[in-house]
XYZ file of C-alpha atoms in Angstrom:
278
model
C 263.879 144.456 99.263
C 262.498 147.045 97.318
C 265.557 149.806 98.647
C 268.071 146.349 97.622
C 266.817 146.655 94.145
C 266.846 150.320 93.712
C 270.753 150.070 95.230
C 271.451 147.542 92.393
C 269.409 148.381 89.456
C 271.532 151.175 87.997
C 272.135 152.369 84.696
C 276.133 152.889 84.734
C 277.059 154.392 88.022
C 276.260 156.062 91.024
C 275.398 160.075 90.745
C 278.041 162.456 90.474
C 277.591 165.727 92.404
C 277.395 168.956 90.259
C 280.465 170.546 91.024
C 283.352 171.744 89.157
C 286.159 170.276 91.869
C 288.624 167.827 90.139
C 287.296 164.475 91.098
C 291.016 162.896 91.333
C 293.709 165.666 92.305
C 297.708 163.775 92.207
C 300.367 166.245 93.878
C 303.744 165.093 93.927
C 303.711 161.547 94.043
C 306.551 159.630 93.879
C 307.263 155.991 93.839
C 310.340 153.777 93.488
C 311.514 150.076 93.101
C 314.853 149.429 94.182
C 317.359 152.458 92.882
C 314.459 152.818 90.051
C 312.368 156.163 90.168
C 308.749 154.881 88.016
C 306.954 157.770 89.629
C 308.330 161.065 89.765
C 307.232 164.214 91.451
C 304.197 163.696 89.252
C 301.438 166.486 89.599
C 297.811 166.789 87.822
C 293.917 166.531 88.404
C 290.996 165.377 86.259
C 287.942 166.611 85.868
C 284.956 165.478 86.929
C 282.853 163.881 84.348
C 285.430 163.773 81.697
C 287.218 161.383 79.843
C 291.252 161.632 80.650
C 294.085 159.845 78.919
C 297.109 158.741 80.039
C 299.473 157.734 77.260
C 303.061 157.452 77.096
C 305.709 155.619 75.500
C 306.501 151.677 77.358
C 308.048 152.400 80.505
C 306.850 155.748 81.138
C 304.761 154.681 84.422
C 301.370 154.362 83.137
C 300.053 151.710 84.702
C 302.274 152.513 88.047
C 300.560 155.318 88.276
C 297.031 153.465 87.884
C 298.133 150.812 90.759
C 299.320 154.004 92.732
C 295.854 155.744 93.146
C 293.788 152.694 93.052
C 295.782 151.103 96.543
C 297.673 148.530 94.758
C 301.059 150.618 95.525
C 301.520 152.675 98.268
C 303.304 156.108 97.047
C 307.167 157.433 98.856
C 305.814 160.974 98.819
C 302.902 162.997 97.918
C 299.155 162.854 97.779
C 295.770 161.415 96.320
C 292.642 162.783 96.627
C 289.690 161.347 94.934
C 286.556 163.594 95.644
C 288.040 165.490 97.808
C 289.235 162.272 100.469
C 292.859 162.061 101.061
C 293.435 157.830 99.264
C 297.226 157.897 99.283
C 298.120 154.947 101.674
C 294.600 153.293 101.754
C 293.914 149.298 101.069
C 292.338 148.690 97.509
C 289.072 147.828 99.207
C 288.275 151.042 101.109
C 289.521 152.869 97.797
C 286.909 151.182 95.890
C 284.254 151.958 98.944
C 284.605 155.321 97.912
C 283.555 154.849 94.167
C 286.426 153.608 92.506
C 286.654 150.931 90.027
C 289.275 149.366 87.594
C 290.379 146.933 85.153
C 293.341 145.421 84.241
C 295.863 145.262 81.465
C 295.316 141.229 81.780
C 292.286 140.338 82.049
C 291.117 139.399 85.279
C 288.240 137.105 84.970
C 286.551 134.440 86.891
C 286.953 131.932 83.898
C 284.857 129.200 85.872
C 281.751 131.098 86.451
C 278.940 132.275 83.820
C 279.161 135.724 82.143
C 276.481 137.245 84.217
C 277.717 135.737 88.037
C 281.263 137.902 86.713
C 279.172 140.843 86.892
C 277.169 139.906 90.132
C 280.433 140.094 91.713
C 281.158 143.637 91.049
C 277.135 144.291 92.680
C 278.383 142.700 95.589
C 279.013 145.704 97.968
C 275.247 146.193 97.815
C 274.086 143.093 99.287
C 272.845 143.008 102.530
C 273.045 139.293 103.700
C 276.272 137.920 104.804
C 278.070 134.553 105.262
C 274.840 132.594 106.755
C 272.176 134.394 104.692
C 274.051 132.576 101.981
C 274.672 129.088 103.306
C 271.401 128.725 104.553
C 269.702 130.410 101.655
C 267.142 131.930 103.024
C 264.563 133.484 101.166
C 265.425 137.307 101.666
C 269.099 136.024 100.404
C 267.448 134.301 97.160
C 265.385 137.435 96.394
C 267.782 139.655 96.712
C 270.110 137.412 94.562
C 267.267 137.432 91.737
C 267.303 141.575 92.091
C 271.250 141.102 91.859
C 271.126 138.989 88.597
C 268.453 140.506 86.869
C 270.183 144.090 86.841
C 273.299 142.495 85.980
C 271.886 141.116 83.262
C 270.735 144.524 81.844
C 274.089 145.546 82.408
C 275.232 143.589 80.055
C 272.621 144.277 77.786
C 273.970 148.026 78.278
C 277.720 147.365 77.341
C 276.416 144.920 74.654
C 276.675 141.101 75.626
C 273.037 140.423 76.033
C 273.792 137.540 74.085
C 276.456 135.940 76.752
C 274.186 136.279 79.361
C 274.217 132.572 80.219
C 277.620 131.177 78.773
C 280.699 130.215 80.496
C 283.305 132.977 80.766
C 285.703 130.351 79.653
C 283.743 130.250 76.175
C 283.588 133.713 75.562
C 285.990 135.580 72.602
C 288.529 137.903 73.756
C 286.587 140.822 73.044
C 283.366 140.226 74.856
C 285.490 139.149 77.634
C 287.240 142.936 77.750
C 283.526 144.119 77.562
C 282.644 141.904 80.449
C 285.644 143.677 82.449
C 284.270 146.703 82.117
C 280.366 145.730 83.290
C 281.649 143.897 85.736
C 284.048 147.244 87.037
C 279.898 149.310 86.165
C 278.164 147.363 88.696
C 279.683 148.718 91.673
C 278.564 152.157 90.653
C 282.030 154.125 90.568
C 282.332 157.779 90.460
C 285.422 157.216 88.761
C 286.655 154.110 86.451
C 290.125 153.144 85.181
C 290.596 151.396 82.247
C 293.868 150.109 81.540
C 294.516 149.177 77.924
C 290.985 148.775 77.089
C 291.180 147.902 73.153
C 294.738 145.885 73.609
C 294.236 143.055 71.321
C 290.819 144.035 69.871
C 290.036 144.096 65.615
C 289.820 147.240 64.191
C 286.059 146.606 64.673
C 285.886 145.990 68.067
C 288.286 149.064 68.742
C 285.669 151.389 67.459
C 282.719 149.541 69.324
C 284.629 149.992 72.429
C 285.394 153.822 71.782
C 281.483 154.083 71.160
C 280.999 152.402 74.781
C 283.332 154.287 76.775
C 282.013 157.399 74.942
C 278.334 156.641 75.865
C 279.591 155.947 79.615
C 279.863 159.234 80.504
C 276.223 160.564 80.260
C 275.514 160.690 83.695
C 277.999 157.843 84.384
C 281.485 157.665 85.946
C 284.506 159.382 85.204
C 286.992 157.883 82.963
C 290.702 157.527 83.461
C 292.205 155.439 80.467
C 295.440 154.153 79.941
C 295.821 153.233 75.685
C 298.100 152.825 73.212
C 295.682 153.301 70.231
C 296.212 156.611 69.361
C 293.134 157.011 67.181
C 290.979 155.837 70.262
C 292.762 158.310 72.523
C 292.399 161.342 70.141
C 288.730 159.935 69.657
C 287.328 159.595 72.930
C 289.860 161.466 75.629
C 288.730 165.036 76.357
C 292.013 165.878 78.172
C 295.371 163.627 77.426
C 298.309 163.334 80.136
C 301.569 162.378 78.598
C 304.213 160.402 80.767
C 307.854 160.045 80.070
C 310.032 158.278 82.374
C 307.421 159.207 85.430
C 307.243 162.958 84.754
C 304.357 164.706 83.298
C 305.620 165.524 79.920
C 302.578 167.585 78.996
C 298.828 167.791 79.963
C 296.034 169.196 77.732
C 293.406 168.605 74.968
C 294.207 166.117 72.668
C 294.358 168.185 69.651
C 297.321 170.489 71.687
C 298.942 167.220 72.842
C 298.952 165.368 69.424
C 300.698 168.573 67.768
C 302.867 169.260 70.629
C 306.642 168.972 68.970
C 307.415 167.269 73.015
C 305.116 164.553 72.351
C 305.964 163.834 68.739
C 309.694 163.016 69.744
C 309.159 161.270 72.936
C 306.212 159.063 71.818
C 305.606 159.347 68.154
C 309.897 159.470 67.148
C 311.366 162.825 65.984
C 309.127 165.089 63.928
C 311.679 164.174 60.433
C 310.549 160.591 61.299
C 306.924 161.410 61.646
C 306.964 163.091 58.574
C 309.264 160.825 56.853
C 306.500 158.162 57.970
């Protein structure tokens, strides 16, 4: 039982090895739907322990990229190496078992469950008892569930949701649900956490709070790769930025350099003349 509690009772994530190797390496990735090529010969690397942002205009291929590297789609060509392991073509649960978690552009919450039960689902892979243990409610399963619940409550407090521990998910405000998705993803102790538009739909105050939360998570926590349209947030939290345009890499670099790159200003923000005029 003690081992189970130790597995579940995390701070934010599984420990990450001290290495300078990229945690994610994408090489020559291509994906088409019908006659439309959405990702075209895309290559980039994500440094371990960093906050890495993927930006670009609508339709640039950002969410498709997330779906490719997390196993929702299979690439036509190219490789995806996660912590040195080629995951291209693996199924979602196989990639998740390697230490990968994500949130989605549209909320994927179990609204008929409580907030803490949603988080507990994220820790499910650490539980040892299967179907019969749950059905018969054997004492060891009950103890395990109690330990999981305790650790999930601690994690909810970690992301600022302590007042919603006993709330039903369908009674929570939208901003709290965005944090709940992050808490559930963190419950799997990921090495890499993909966040798809974490600030979408939030108020100005909530966006500041989510920025602070994301910055705090990398302290002994996962590498974070995020898609975000809020440029203030991207520049405020990211250490590296990849800009996509029509499925190709337009530029990659430090946030300051990317923000001042004429190609980015023209492709993502409008022409240089339009930006200065505004």
